[in-house]
Amino acid sequence: MSRLPGSPDARVAWLRAYLHSRGVYGVTDKALQAFVQQLQQAASAQLRCTDGVYLYLYDQHLHFVAAVQTAAHVVRPPASIAPDEQVQLPGGQLSLMTAQRGQAGCFHCPQPLRIALRRGGERIVLEGFSKSVKQLLSEARVPPWRRDSYPLLYLDDELICVPNLAVAARVAPGPDSAREPLCVAHWQPCQ
């Protein structure tokens, strides 16, 4: 992640040096100038450098992303995850660890949970309201290119956990609840 410097000409020169330092040499001046133009007109921008290598501007930072997961490259995730397991997924590692009452993000986990990657349109029922996964990811400032590989956890057909971000009200431990086991889900995306 890097911040971009100064004027449009300085940005083109800096971007060229930035790409060369990462072994990317085939990007034309015209493509770099178009990327700099995007930067001036929008809060986000994207430049395809080579197959699987992109530059993104998101949240005022430049991100060099190699091997972006696309529909053609996504490996199907394992069907489920049980407490005290870690699973390697296309975009990172998912853990479901036993938790203690009062631990942030803990929830009741009576059986292995089904893993699904985000497809769009999902909602999670929180205390008294539901919220879209899209909104949760946006509020958490998860970069757009990482959102499609973000894992979701389901109990039967109900979305109960967006790891690191939200737990459904029906599985959240209440103050008088003695339901066990309790777990916490953690998602660590690939760098």
N, CA and C atoms as an extended XYZ file, in Angstrom:
573
Properties=species:S:1:pos:R:3:atomname:S:1:resname:S:1:resid:I:1 pbc="F F F"
N         0.839       -1.162        0.000 N   MET     1
C         0.000        0.000        0.000 CA  MET     1
C         0.893        1.238        0.000 C   MET     1
N         0.574        2.184       -0.837 N   SER     2
C         1.372        3.396       -0.895 CA  SER     2
C         0.483        4.573       -1.241 C   SER     2
N         0.859        5.754       -0.794 N   ARG     3
C         0.163        6.981       -1.170 CA  ARG     3
C         0.790        7.527       -2.455 C   ARG     3
N        -0.041        8.169       -3.270 N   LEU     4
C         0.452        8.744       -4.516 CA  LEU     4
C         0.903       10.179       -4.310 C   LEU     4
N         1.973       10.576       -4.966 N   PRO     5
C         2.471       11.946       -4.849 CA  PRO     5
C         1.833       12.893       -5.863 C   PRO     5
N         2.105       14.141       -5.714 N   GLY     6
C         1.890       15.323       -6.507 CA  GLY     6
C         1.114       15.411       -7.793 C   GLY     6
N         1.699       16.102       -8.779 N   SER     7
C         1.071       16.469      -10.045 CA  SER     7
C         0.844       15.247      -10.937 C   SER     7
N        -0.003       15.391      -11.987 N   PRO     8
C        -0.247       14.273      -12.901 CA  PRO     8
C         1.036       13.712      -13.534 C   PRO     8
N         1.946       14.582      -13.981 N   ASP     9
C         3.202       14.090      -14.588 CA  ASP     9
C         4.057       13.358      -13.562 C   ASP     9
N         4.118       13.889      -12.353 N   ALA    10
C         4.888       13.231      -11.288 CA  ALA    10
C         4.255       11.893      -10.927 C   ALA    10
N         2.941       11.822      -10.973 N   ARG    11
C         2.256       10.558      -10.661 CA  ARG    11
C         2.568        9.488      -11.698 C   ARG    11
N         2.568        9.870      -12.981 N   VAL    12
C         2.890        8.906      -14.044 CA  VAL    12
C         4.309        8.380      -13.850 C   VAL    12
N         5.249        9.272      -13.598 N   ALA    13
C         6.645        8.849      -13.392 CA  ALA    13
C         6.765        7.979      -12.148 C   ALA    13
N         6.099        8.359      -11.091 N   TRP    14
C         6.152        7.588       -9.847 CA  TRP    14
C         5.519        6.213      -10.043 C   TRP    14
N         4.370        6.155      -10.747 N   LEU    15
C         3.708        4.874      -11.009 CA  LEU    15
C         4.596        3.946      -11.836 C   LEU    15
N         5.275        4.517      -12.839 N   ARG    16
C         6.172        3.707      -13.665 CA  ARG    16
C         7.272        3.102      -12.788 C   ARG    16
N         7.900        3.898      -11.938 N   ALA    17
C         8.953        3.395      -11.043 CA  ALA    17
C         8.390        2.367      -10.056 C   ALA    17
N         7.194        2.631       -9.556 N   TYR    18
C         6.525        1.722       -8.614 CA  TYR    18
C         6.303        0.357       -9.259 C   TYR    18
N         5.792        0.361      -10.496 N   LEU    19
C         5.559       -0.904      -11.204 CA  LEU    19
C         6.866       -1.621      -11.533 C   LEU    19
N         7.868       -0.883      -11.972 N   HIS    20
C         9.171       -1.493      -12.278 CA  HIS    20
C         9.764       -2.158      -11.042 C   HIS    20
N         9.591       -1.535       -9.867 N   SER    21
C        10.136       -2.127       -8.641 CA  SER    21
C         9.450       -3.448       -8.295 C   SER    21
N         8.304       -3.703       -8.901 N   ARG    22
C         7.578       -4.955       -8.675 CA  ARG    22
C         7.652       -5.882       -9.881 C   ARG    22
N         8.527       -5.567      -10.824 N   GLY    23
C         8.746       -6.435      -11.974 CA  GLY    23
C         7.694       -6.326      -13.058 C   GLY    23
N         6.947       -5.233      -13.089 N   VAL    24
C         5.920       -5.026      -14.114 CA  VAL    24
C         6.431       -3.933      -15.052 C   VAL    24
N         6.661       -4.319      -16.329 N   TYR    25
C         7.285       -3.386      -17.268 CA  TYR    25
C         6.434       -3.034      -18.484 C   TYR    25
N         5.360       -3.745      -18.754 N   GLY    26
C         4.634       -3.583      -20.014 CA  GLY    26
C         3.500       -2.581      -20.022 C   GLY    26
N         3.341       -1.772      -19.003 N   VAL    27
C         2.233       -0.811      -18.963 CA  VAL    27
C         2.621        0.440      -19.748 C   VAL    27
N         1.759        0.852      -20.666 N   THR    28
C         2.057        1.998      -21.531 CA  THR    28
C         1.847        3.321      -20.793 C   THR    28
N         2.479        4.364      -21.327 N   ASP    29
C         2.275        5.713      -20.776 CA  ASP    29
C         0.802        6.111      -20.890 C   ASP    29
N         0.169        5.725      -21.995 N   LYS    30
C        -1.240        6.050      -22.200 CA  LYS    30
C        -2.100        5.425      -21.097 C   LYS    30
N        -1.830        4.174      -20.735 N   ALA    31
C        -2.590        3.500      -19.673 CA  ALA    31
C        -2.352        4.184      -18.327 C   ALA    31
N        -1.104        4.559      -18.063 N   LEU    32
C        -0.794        5.246      -16.806 CA  LEU    32
C        -1.466        6.617      -16.746 C   LEU    32
N        -1.472        7.337      -17.872 N   GLN    33
C        -2.125        8.645      -17.909 CA  GLN    33
C        -3.641        8.503      -17.698 C   GLN    33
N        -4.234        7.451      -18.274 N   ALA    34
C        -5.667        7.209      -18.074 CA  ALA    34
C        -5.957        6.890      -16.611 C   ALA    34
N        -5.074        6.139      -15.974 N   PHE    35
C        -5.228        5.813      -14.554 CA  PHE    35
C        -5.143        7.085      -13.704 C   PHE    35
N        -4.174        7.934      -14.009 N   VAL    36
C        -4.029        9.203      -13.281 CA  VAL    36
C        -5.277       10.069      -13.494 C   VAL    36
N        -5.838       10.054      -14.701 N   GLN    37
C        -7.080       10.798      -14.977 CA  GLN    37
C        -8.225       10.259      -14.112 C   GLN    37
N        -8.328        8.919      -13.987 N   GLN    38
C        -9.344        8.330      -13.106 CA  GLN    38
C        -9.167        8.832      -11.674 C   GLN    38
N        -7.916        8.915      -11.240 N   LEU    39
C        -7.620        9.341       -9.875 CA  LEU    39
C        -8.139       10.746       -9.604 C   LEU    39
N        -8.063       11.599      -10.624 N   GLN    40
C        -8.491       12.986      -10.459 CA  GLN    40
C       -10.006       13.125      -10.471 C   GLN    40
N       -10.710       12.121      -11.043 N   GLN    41
C       -12.151       12.240      -11.210 CA  GLN    41
C       -12.969       11.408      -10.228 C   GLN    41
N       -12.342       10.469       -9.540 N   ALA    42
C       -13.115        9.575       -8.674 CA  ALA    42
C       -12.321        9.216       -7.427 C   ALA    42
N       -13.021        8.688       -6.454 N   ALA    43
C       -12.381        8.284       -5.195 CA  ALA    43
C       -11.685        6.936       -5.316 C   ALA    43
N       -11.989        6.201       -6.394 N   SER    44
C       -11.325        4.919       -6.605 CA  SER    44
C       -10.962        4.791       -8.078 C   SER    44
N        -9.982        3.944       -8.354 N   ALA    45
C        -9.526        3.750       -9.724 CA  ALA    45
C        -8.910        2.366       -9.850 C   ALA    45
N        -8.845        1.878      -11.093 N   GLN    46
C        -8.290        0.552      -11.342 CA  GLN    46
C        -7.468        0.569      -12.622 C   GLN    46
N        -6.324       -0.111      -12.581 N   LEU    47
C        -5.464       -0.262      -13.755 CA  LEU    47
C        -5.056       -1.720      -13.861 C   LEU    47
N        -5.400       -2.363      -14.985 N   ARG    48
C        -4.962       -3.728      -15.246 CA  ARG    48
C        -3.567       -3.645      -15.853 C   ARG    48
N        -2.582       -4.175      -15.128 N   CYS    49
C        -1.194       -4.088      -15.577 CA  CYS    49
C        -0.841       -5.250      -16.501 C   CYS    49
N        -1.104       -6.447      -16.054 N   THR    50
C        -0.904       -7.670      -16.823 CA  THR    50
C        -1.961       -8.659      -16.341 C   THR    50
N        -1.958       -9.863      -16.870 N   ASP    51
C        -2.907      -10.873      -16.402 CA  ASP    51
C        -2.742      -11.091      -14.910 C   ASP    51
N        -3.806      -10.848      -14.170 N   GLY    52
C        -3.798      -11.104      -12.738 CA  GLY    52
C        -3.081      -10.063      -11.891 C   GLY    52
N        -2.593       -8.978      -12.486 N   VAL    53
C        -1.921       -7.932      -11.718 CA  VAL    53
C        -2.646       -6.607      -11.968 C   VAL    53
N        -3.075       -5.999      -10.867 N   TYR    54
C        -3.840       -4.753      -10.934 CA  TYR    54
C        -3.281       -3.738       -9.967 C   TYR    54
N        -3.506       -2.474      -10.287 N   LEU    55
C        -3.315       -1.377       -9.340 CA  LEU    55
C        -4.701       -0.834       -9.043 C   LEU    55
N        -4.968       -0.627       -7.781 N   TYR    56
C        -6.227       -0.027       -7.366 CA  TYR    56
C        -5.916        1.172       -6.496 C   TYR    56
N        -6.739        2.204       -6.628 N   LEU    57
C        -6.723        3.272       -5.645 CA  LEU    57
C        -8.009        3.108       -4.864 C   LEU    57
N        -7.871        2.907       -3.571 N   TYR    58
C        -9.025        2.738       -2.700 CA  TYR    58
C        -8.686        3.343       -1.352 C   TYR    58
N        -9.604        4.096       -0.807 N   ASP    59
C        -9.414        4.714        0.497 CA  ASP    59
C        -8.153        5.580        0.516 C   ASP    59
N        -7.898        6.275       -0.592 N   GLN    60
C        -6.765        7.183       -0.758 CA  GLN    60
C        -5.404        6.487       -0.688 C   GLN    60
N        -5.376        5.191       -0.936 N   HIS    61
C        -4.115        4.451       -0.959 CA  HIS    61
C        -4.032        3.623       -2.234 C   HIS    61
N        -2.834        3.477       -2.731 N   LEU    62
C        -2.569        2.654       -3.891 CA  LEU    62
C        -2.316        1.228       -3.418 C   LEU    62
N        -2.973        0.264       -4.072 N   HIS    63
C        -2.824       -1.147       -3.726 CA  HIS    63
C        -2.338       -1.908       -4.962 C   HIS    63
N        -1.233       -2.617       -4.824 N   PHE    64
C        -0.709       -3.492       -5.868 CA  PHE    64
C        -1.247       -4.878       -5.549 C   PHE    64
N        -2.067       -5.421       -6.447 N   VAL    65
C        -2.725       -6.693       -6.184 CA  VAL    65
C        -2.387       -7.670       -7.295 C   VAL    65
N        -1.738       -8.760       -6.916 N   ALA    66
C        -1.401       -9.819       -7.865 CA  ALA    66
C        -2.339      -10.991       -7.653 C   ALA    66
N        -2.634      -11.697       -8.716 N   ALA    67
C        -3.459      -12.906       -8.667 CA  ALA    67
C        -4.824      -12.637       -8.052 C   ALA    67
N        -5.511      -11.620       -8.558 N   VAL    68
C        -6.863      -11.341       -8.107 CA  VAL    68
C        -7.744      -12.532       -8.456 C   VAL    68
N        -8.570      -12.946       -7.526 N   GLN    69
C        -9.463      -14.073       -7.768 CA  GLN    69
C       -10.570      -13.634       -8.723 C   GLN    69
N       -10.721      -14.377       -9.809 N   THR    70
C       -11.821      -14.140      -10.728 CA  THR    70
C       -12.657      -15.404      -10.774 C   THR    70
N       -13.816      -15.320      -11.366 N   ALA    71
C       -14.718      -16.472      -11.403 CA  ALA    71
C       -14.025      -17.699      -11.991 C   ALA    71
N       -13.149      -17.518      -12.956 N   ALA    72
C       -12.473      -18.649      -13.583 CA  ALA    72
C       -11.429      -19.292      -12.674 C   ALA    72
N       -10.953      -18.561      -11.660 N   HIS    73
C        -9.897      -19.079      -10.805 CA  HIS    73
C       -10.358      -19.493       -9.419 C   HIS    73
N       -11.616      -19.213       -9.068 N   VAL    74
C       -12.068      -19.486       -7.711 CA  VAL    74
C       -12.186      -20.993       -7.480 C   VAL    74
N       -11.529      -21.447       -6.449 N   VAL    75
C       -11.612      -22.839       -6.047 CA  VAL    75
C       -12.779      -22.945       -5.082 C   VAL    75
N       -13.587      -23.992       -5.226 N   ARG    76
C       -14.731      -24.158       -4.327 CA  ARG    76
C       -14.229      -24.355       -2.902 C   ARG    76
N       -14.826      -23.627       -1.954 N   PRO    77
C       -14.394      -23.775       -0.573 CA  PRO    77
C       -14.869      -25.103        0.007 C   PRO    77
N       -14.251      -25.544        1.085 N   PRO    78
C       -14.763      -26.722        1.770 CA  PRO    78
C       -16.212      -26.466        2.184 C   PRO    78
N       -16.981      -27.525        2.300 N   ALA    79
C       -18.404      -27.397        2.583 CA  ALA    79
C       -18.678      -26.851        3.976 C   ALA    79
N       -17.805      -27.149        4.950 N   SER    80
C       -18.115      -26.730        6.310 CA  SER    80
C       -16.841      -26.525        7.131 C   SER    80
N       -17.064      -25.928        8.301 N   ILE    81
C       -15.979      -25.724        9.256 CA  ILE    81
C       -16.567      -25.976       10.643 C   ILE    81
N       -15.806      -26.658       11.483 N   ALA    82
C       -16.219      -26.981       12.842 CA  ALA    82
C       -15.333      -26.214       13.822 C   ALA    82
N       -15.762      -26.114       15.087 N   PRO    83
C       -14.930      -25.432       16.075 CA  PRO    83
C       -13.504      -25.989       16.126 C   PRO    83
N       -12.570      -25.081       16.307 N   ASP    84
C       -11.141      -25.379       16.386 CA  ASP    84
C       -10.559      -25.906       15.082 C   ASP    84
N       -11.126      -25.459       13.961 N   GLU    85
C       -10.586      -25.785       12.649 CA  GLU    85
C       -10.154      -24.507       11.938 C   GLU    85
N        -9.190      -24.674       11.037 N   GLN    86
C        -8.761      -23.604       10.141 CA  GLN    86
C        -8.876      -24.142        8.730 C   GLN    86
N        -9.357      -23.315        7.818 N   VAL    87
C        -9.565      -23.723        6.438 CA  VAL    87
C        -8.916      -22.702        5.520 C   VAL    87
N        -8.128      -23.180        4.566 N   GLN    88
C        -7.534      -22.301        3.560 CA  GLN    88
C        -8.532      -22.143        2.424 C   GLN    88
N        -8.905      -20.910        2.116 N   LEU    89
C        -9.841      -20.590        1.041 CA  LEU    89
C        -9.121      -19.804       -0.043 C   LEU    89
N        -9.759      -19.597       -1.198 N   PRO    90
C        -9.091      -18.882       -2.288 CA  PRO    90
C        -8.522      -17.515       -1.897 C   PRO    90
N        -9.197      -16.780       -1.012 N   GLY    91
C        -8.738      -15.434       -0.678 CA  GLY    91
C        -8.052      -15.294        0.661 C   GLY    91
N        -7.862      -16.400        1.407 N   GLY    92
C        -7.223      -16.299        2.712 CA  GLY    92
C        -7.519      -17.487        3.594 C   GLY    92
N        -7.393      -17.282        4.899 N   GLN    93
C        -7.586      -18.364        5.856 CA  GLN    93
C        -8.727      -18.030        6.814 C   GLN    93
N        -9.620      -18.998        7.001 N   LEU    94
C       -10.752      -18.864        7.902 CA  LEU    94
C       -10.532      -19.769        9.100 C   LEU    94
N       -10.711      -19.227       10.314 N   SER    95
C       -10.586      -20.009       11.544 CA  SER    95
C       -11.890      -19.907       12.311 C   SER    95
N       -12.249      -21.001       12.961 N   LEU    96
C       -13.393      -21.030       13.861 CA  LEU    96
C       -12.880      -21.601       15.172 C   LEU    96
N       -12.644      -20.735       16.134 N   MET    97
C       -11.994      -21.135       17.383 CA  MET    97
C       -12.958      -21.068       18.560 C   MET    97
N       -12.752      -21.977       19.509 N   THR    98
C       -13.530      -21.967       20.737 CA  THR    98
C       -13.288      -20.640       21.447 C   THR    98
N       -14.365      -20.080       21.999 N   ALA    99
C       -14.276      -18.759       22.638 CA  ALA    99
C       -14.821      -18.827       24.058 C   ALA    99
N       -14.472      -17.834       24.823 N   GLN   100
C       -14.979      -17.681       26.181 CA  GLN   100
C       -16.133      -16.686       26.163 C   GLN   100
N       -17.093      -16.878       27.052 N   ARG   101
C       -18.207      -15.942       27.194 CA  ARG   101
C       -17.637      -14.535       27.398 C   ARG   101
N       -18.189      -13.578       26.711 N   GLY   102
C       -17.727      -12.196       26.819 CA  GLY   102
C       -16.683      -11.810       25.793 C   GLY   102
N       -16.129      -12.789       25.096 N   GLN   103
C       -15.131      -12.484       24.057 CA  GLN   103
C       -15.843      -11.821       22.883 C   GLN   103
N       -15.265      -10.763       22.356 N   ALA   104
C       -15.859      -10.028       21.234 CA  ALA   104
C       -16.093      -10.953       20.047 C   ALA   104
N       -17.288      -10.870       19.472 N   GLY   105
C       -17.610      -11.627       18.271 CA  GLY   105
C       -17.956      -13.084       18.504 C   GLY   105
N       -18.100      -13.513       19.768 N   CYS   106
C       -18.386      -14.934       20.004 CA  CYS   106
C       -19.860      -15.233       19.742 C   CYS   106
N       -20.143      -16.491       19.431 N   PHE   107
C       -21.503      -16.918       19.131 CA  PHE   107
C       -21.661      -18.403       19.422 C   PHE   107
N       -22.914      -18.816       19.573 N   HIS   108
C       -23.254      -20.209       19.836 CA  HIS   108
C       -23.071      -21.001       18.541 C   HIS   108
N       -22.334      -22.090       18.620 N   CYS   109
C       -22.016      -22.893       17.433 CA  CYS   109
C       -22.346      -24.364       17.724 C   CYS   109
N       -23.618      -24.766       17.540 N   PRO   110
C       -24.036      -26.107       17.926 CA  PRO   110
C       -23.584      -27.223       16.991 C   PRO   110
N       -23.106      -26.896       15.819 N   GLN   111
C       -22.717      -27.916       14.832 CA  GLN   111
C       -21.781      -27.267       13.816 C   GLN   111
N       -21.139      -28.076       12.960 N   PRO   112
C       -20.313      -27.460       11.909 CA  PRO   112
C       -21.146      -26.496       11.070 C   PRO   112
N       -20.505      -25.446       10.617 N   LEU   113
C       -21.171      -24.397        9.847 CA  LEU   113
C       -20.810      -24.515        8.375 C   LEU   113
N       -21.787      -24.220        7.523 N   ARG   114
C       -21.548      -24.233        6.081 CA  ARG   114
C       -20.830      -22.950        5.690 C   ARG   114
N       -19.816      -23.081        4.833 N   ILE   115
C       -19.061      -21.936        4.318 CA  ILE   115
C       -19.567      -21.621        2.916 C   ILE   115
N       -19.800      -20.353        2.652 N   ALA   116
C       -20.137      -19.906        1.297 CA  ALA   116
C       -19.392      -18.608        1.038 C   ALA   116
N       -18.967      -18.422       -0.195 N   LEU   117
C       -18.364      -17.147       -0.572 CA  LEU   117
C       -19.477      -16.179       -0.942 C   LEU   117
N       -19.208      -14.918       -0.761 N   ARG   118
C       -20.200      -13.881       -1.034 CA  ARG   118
C       -20.595      -13.896       -2.509 C   ARG   118
N       -21.901      -13.810       -2.753 N   ARG   119
C       -22.424      -13.744       -4.121 CA  ARG   119
C       -23.124      -12.420       -4.392 C   ARG   119
N       -23.574      -11.761       -3.341 N   GLY   120
C       -24.314      -10.510       -3.481 CA  GLY   120
C       -25.748      -10.703       -3.004 C   GLY   120
N       -26.270       -9.697       -2.311 N   GLY   121
C       -27.647       -9.729       -1.844 CA  GLY   121
C       -27.845      -10.363       -0.475 C   GLY   121
N       -26.789      -10.871        0.154 N   GLU   122
C       -26.932      -11.516        1.457 CA  GLU   122
C       -27.243      -10.483        2.536 C   GLU   122
N       -28.018      -10.930        3.531 N   ARG   123
C       -28.360      -10.098        4.674 CA  ARG   123
C       -28.183      -10.928        5.935 C   ARG   123
N       -27.816      -10.258        7.029 N   ILE   124
C       -27.691      -10.914        8.326 CA  ILE   124
C       -28.639      -10.213        9.300 C   ILE   124
N       -29.330      -11.020       10.117 N   VAL   125
C       -30.288      -10.472       11.076 CA  VAL   125
C       -29.546      -10.205       12.377 C   VAL   125
N       -29.420       -8.920       12.688 N   LEU   126
C       -28.765       -8.487       13.913 CA  LEU   126
C       -29.840       -8.225       14.966 C   LEU   126
N       -29.506       -7.640       16.069 N   GLU   127
C       -30.475       -7.373       17.141 CA  GLU   127
C       -31.504       -6.341       16.682 C   GLU   127
N       -32.697       -6.814       16.284 N   GLY   128
C       -33.789       -5.923       15.927 CA  GLY   128
C       -33.815       -5.417       14.501 C   GLY   128
N       -32.849       -5.742       13.683 N   PHE   129
C       -32.832       -5.289       12.294 CA  PHE   129
C       -31.933       -6.204       11.475 C   PHE   129
N       -32.040       -6.100       10.158 N   SER   130
C       -31.122       -6.852        9.300 CA  SER   130
C       -30.243       -5.863        8.550 C   SER   130
N       -29.095       -6.351        8.122 N   LYS   131
C       -28.133       -5.496        7.431 CA  LYS   131
C       -27.542       -6.284        6.270 C   LYS   131
N       -27.300       -5.599        5.169 N   SER   132
C       -26.701       -6.281        4.021 CA  SER   132
C       -25.214       -6.517        4.268 C   SER   132
N       -24.734       -7.629        3.739 N   VAL   133
C       -23.303       -7.925        3.834 CA  VAL   133
C       -22.516       -6.861        3.073 C   VAL   133
N       -23.058       -6.410        1.962 N   LYS   134
C       -22.405       -5.350        1.194 CA  LYS   134
C       -22.149       -4.126        2.067 C   LYS   134
N       -23.148       -3.733        2.853 N   GLN   135
C       -23.000       -2.560        3.716 CA  GLN   135
C       -21.979       -2.828        4.817 C   GLN   135
N       -22.005       -4.016        5.417 N   LEU   136
C       -21.021       -4.361        6.445 CA  LEU   136
C       -19.598       -4.261        5.901 C   LEU   136
N       -19.381       -4.823        4.715 N   LEU   137
C       -18.044       -4.816        4.119 CA  LEU   137
C       -17.608       -3.397        3.764 C   LEU   137
N       -18.536       -2.612        3.262 N   SER   138
C       -18.224       -1.222        2.923 CA  SER   138
C       -17.881       -0.417        4.174 C   SER   138
N       -18.678       -0.568        5.231 N   GLU   139
C       -18.416        0.156        6.483 CA  GLU   139
C       -17.086       -0.254        7.107 C   GLU   139
N       -16.698       -1.528        6.915 N   ALA   140
C       -15.428       -2.023        7.450 CA  ALA   140
C       -14.254       -1.682        6.527 C   ALA   140
N       -14.541       -1.019        5.414 N   ARG   141
C       -13.533       -0.590        4.445 CA  ARG   141
C       -12.760       -1.770        3.853 C   ARG   141
N       -13.484       -2.876        3.628 N   VAL   142
C       -12.900       -4.016        2.934 CA  VAL   142
C       -12.806       -3.613        1.467 C   VAL   142
N       -11.618       -3.662        0.868 N   PRO   143
C       -11.480       -3.236       -0.525 CA  PRO   143
C       -12.400       -4.033       -1.461 C   PRO   143
N       -12.968       -3.382       -2.456 N   PRO   144
C       -13.927       -4.044       -3.353 CA  PRO   144
C       -13.413       -5.336       -3.981 C   PRO   144
N       -12.138       -5.412       -4.345 N   TRP   145
C       -11.611       -6.611       -4.995 CA  TRP   145
C       -11.482       -7.791       -4.024 C   TRP   145
N       -11.634       -7.572       -2.725 N   ARG   146
C       -11.591       -8.662       -1.745 CA  ARG   146
C       -12.981       -9.123       -1.310 C   ARG   146
N       -14.009       -8.418       -1.723 N   ARG   147
C       -15.350       -8.705       -1.213 CA  ARG   147
C       -15.943       -9.998       -1.756 C   ARG   147
N       -15.674      -10.346       -3.014 N   ASP   148
C       -16.250      -11.575       -3.573 CA  ASP   148
C       -15.642      -12.837       -2.975 C   ASP   148
N       -14.467      -12.745       -2.394 N   SER   149
C       -13.847      -13.923       -1.778 CA  SER   149
C       -14.027      -13.938       -0.264 C   SER   149
N       -14.877      -13.037        0.254 N   TYR   150
C       -15.106      -12.968        1.701 CA  TYR   150
C       -16.032      -14.118        2.102 C   TYR   150
N       -15.602      -14.952        3.067 N   PRO   151
C       -16.434      -16.107        3.443 CA  PRO   151
C       -17.561      -15.714        4.395 C   PRO   151
N       -18.669      -16.422        4.265 N   LEU   152
C       -19.832      -16.243        5.124 CA  LEU   152
C       -20.147      -17.592        5.753 C   LEU   152
N       -20.639      -17.578        6.991 N   LEU   153
C       -20.941      -18.819        7.706 CA  LEU   153
C       -22.441      -18.959        7.912 C   LEU   153
N       -22.949      -20.141        7.572 N   TYR   154
C       -24.372      -20.425        7.632 CA  TYR   154
C       -24.649      -21.581        8.578 C   TYR   154
N       -25.739      -21.465        9.338 N   LEU   155
C       -26.287      -22.557       10.122 CA  LEU   155
C       -27.551      -22.945        9.386 C   LEU   155
N       -27.547      -24.133        8.819 N   ASP   156
C       -28.602      -24.551        7.890 CA  ASP   156
C       -28.607      -23.537        6.743 C   ASP   156
N       -29.712      -22.834        6.526 N   ASP   157
C       -29.757      -21.859        5.421 CA  ASP   157
C       -29.734      -20.412        5.900 C   ASP   157
N       -29.416      -20.204        7.163 N   GLU   158
C       -29.408      -18.852        7.722 CA  GLU   158
C       -27.985      -18.336        7.890 C   GLU   158
N       -27.725      -17.147        7.355 N   LEU   159
C       -26.435      -16.497        7.538 CA  LEU   159
C       -26.312      -16.097        9.004 C   LEU   159
N       -25.326      -16.663        9.701 N   ILE   160
C       -25.184      -16.344       11.128 CA  ILE   160
C       -23.904      -15.596       11.465 C   ILE   160
N       -22.930      -15.574       10.538 N   CYS   161
C       -21.681      -14.889       10.869 CA  CYS   161
C       -20.982      -14.373        9.619 C   CYS   161
N       -20.591      -13.114        9.687 N   VAL   162
C       -19.682      -12.513        8.723 CA  VAL   162
C       -18.391      -12.347        9.522 C   VAL   162
N       -17.419      -13.247        9.345 N   PRO   163
C       -16.231      -13.247       10.202 CA  PRO   163
C       -15.604      -11.860       10.339 C   PRO   163
N       -15.189      -11.553       11.559 N   ASN   164
C       -14.571      -10.281       11.952 CA  ASN   164
C       -15.561       -9.120       12.013 C   ASN   164
N       -16.797       -9.293       11.483 N   LEU   165
C       -17.676       -8.139       11.337 CA  LEU   165
C       -19.020       -8.231       12.048 C   LEU   165
N       -19.709       -9.366       11.982 N   ALA   166
C       -21.065       -9.427       12.533 CA  ALA   166
C       -21.468      -10.856       12.863 C   ALA   166
N       -22.322      -10.952       13.892 N   VAL   167
C       -22.898      -12.219       14.327 CA  VAL   167
C       -24.407      -12.035       14.422 C   VAL   167
N       -25.160      -12.996       13.893 N   ALA   168
C       -26.614      -12.929       13.930 CA  ALA   168
C       -27.117      -12.955       15.372 C   ALA   168
N       -28.191      -12.234       15.630 N   ALA   169
C       -28.749      -12.128       16.977 CA  ALA   169
C       -29.144      -13.485       17.540 C   ALA   169
N       -29.639      -14.384       16.706 N   ARG   170
C       -30.142      -15.656       17.233 CA  ARG   170
C       -29.051      -16.567       17.779 C   ARG   170
N       -27.788      -16.360       17.401 N   VAL   171
C       -26.696      -17.196       17.924 CA  VAL   171
C       -25.775      -16.433       18.876 C   VAL   171
N       -26.033      -15.141       19.037 N   ALA   172
C       -25.216      -14.339       19.963 CA  ALA   172
C       -25.554      -14.751       21.392 C   ALA   172
N       -24.556      -14.910       22.254 N   PRO   173
C       -24.848      -15.309       23.633 CA  PRO   173
C       -25.507      -14.162       24.390 C   PRO   173
N       -26.617      -14.474       25.047 N   GLY   174
C       -27.293      -13.478       25.873 CA  GLY   174
C       -26.677      -13.459       27.263 C   GLY   174
N       -27.053      -12.480       28.085 N   PRO   175
C       -26.466      -12.374       29.420 CA  PRO   175
C       -26.788      -13.575       30.308 C   PRO   175
N       -27.947      -14.223       30.094 N   ASP   176
C       -28.335      -15.364       30.917 CA  ASP   176
C       -28.174      -16.690       30.186 C   ASP   176
N       -27.644      -16.657       28.980 N   SER   177
C       -27.542      -17.863       28.170 CA  SER   177
C       -26.401      -18.754       28.643 C   SER   177
N       -26.687      -20.026       28.732 N   ALA   178
C       -25.649      -20.992       29.108 CA  ALA   178
C       -25.325      -21.911       27.945 C   ALA   178
N       -25.782      -21.547       26.746 N   ARG   179
C       -25.554      -22.410       25.577 CA  ARG   179
C       -24.073      -22.502       25.268 C   ARG   179
N       -23.644      -23.707       24.991 N   GLU   180
C       -22.260      -23.962       24.616 CA  GLU   180
C       -22.272      -24.832       23.362 C   GLU   180
N       -21.251      -24.977       22.608 N   PRO   181
C       -20.001      -24.236       22.737 CA  PRO   181
C       -20.118      -22.843       22.125 C   PRO   181
N       -19.226      -21.988       22.548 N   LEU   182
C       -19.117      -20.663       21.954 CA  LEU   182
C       -17.878      -20.646       21.069 C   LEU   182
N       -18.013      -19.958       19.941 N   CYS   183
C       -16.888      -19.853       18.996 CA  CYS   183
C       -16.747      -18.416       18.545 C   CYS   183
N       -15.600      -18.148       17.952 N   VAL   184
C       -15.377      -16.878       17.273 CA  VAL   184
C       -14.746      -17.205       15.921 C   VAL   184
N       -15.229      -16.535       14.875 N   ALA   185
C       -14.727      -16.760       13.511 CA  ALA   185
C       -13.774      -15.624       13.163 C   ALA   185
N       -12.661      -15.982       12.564 N   HIS   186
C       -11.671      -14.983       12.160 CA  HIS   186
C       -11.283      -15.222       10.703 C   HIS   186
N       -11.293      -14.152        9.903 N   TRP   187
C       -10.904      -14.201        8.501 CA  TRP   187
C        -9.626      -13.409        8.315 C   TRP   187
N        -8.601      -14.067        7.756 N   GLN   188
C        -7.334      -13.418        7.452 CA  GLN   188
C        -7.117      -13.473        5.946 C   GLN   188
N        -7.384      -12.362        5.222 N   PRO   189
C        -7.206      -12.397        3.776 CA  PRO   189
C        -5.732      -12.504        3.396 C   PRO   189
N        -5.512      -13.059        2.198 N   CYS   190
C        -4.153      -13.123        1.654 CA  CYS   190
C        -3.644      -11.709        1.445 C   CYS   190
N        -2.352      -11.514        1.604 N   GLN   191
C        -1.747      -10.209        1.375 CA  GLN   191
C        -1.427      -10.087       -0.057 C   GLN   191
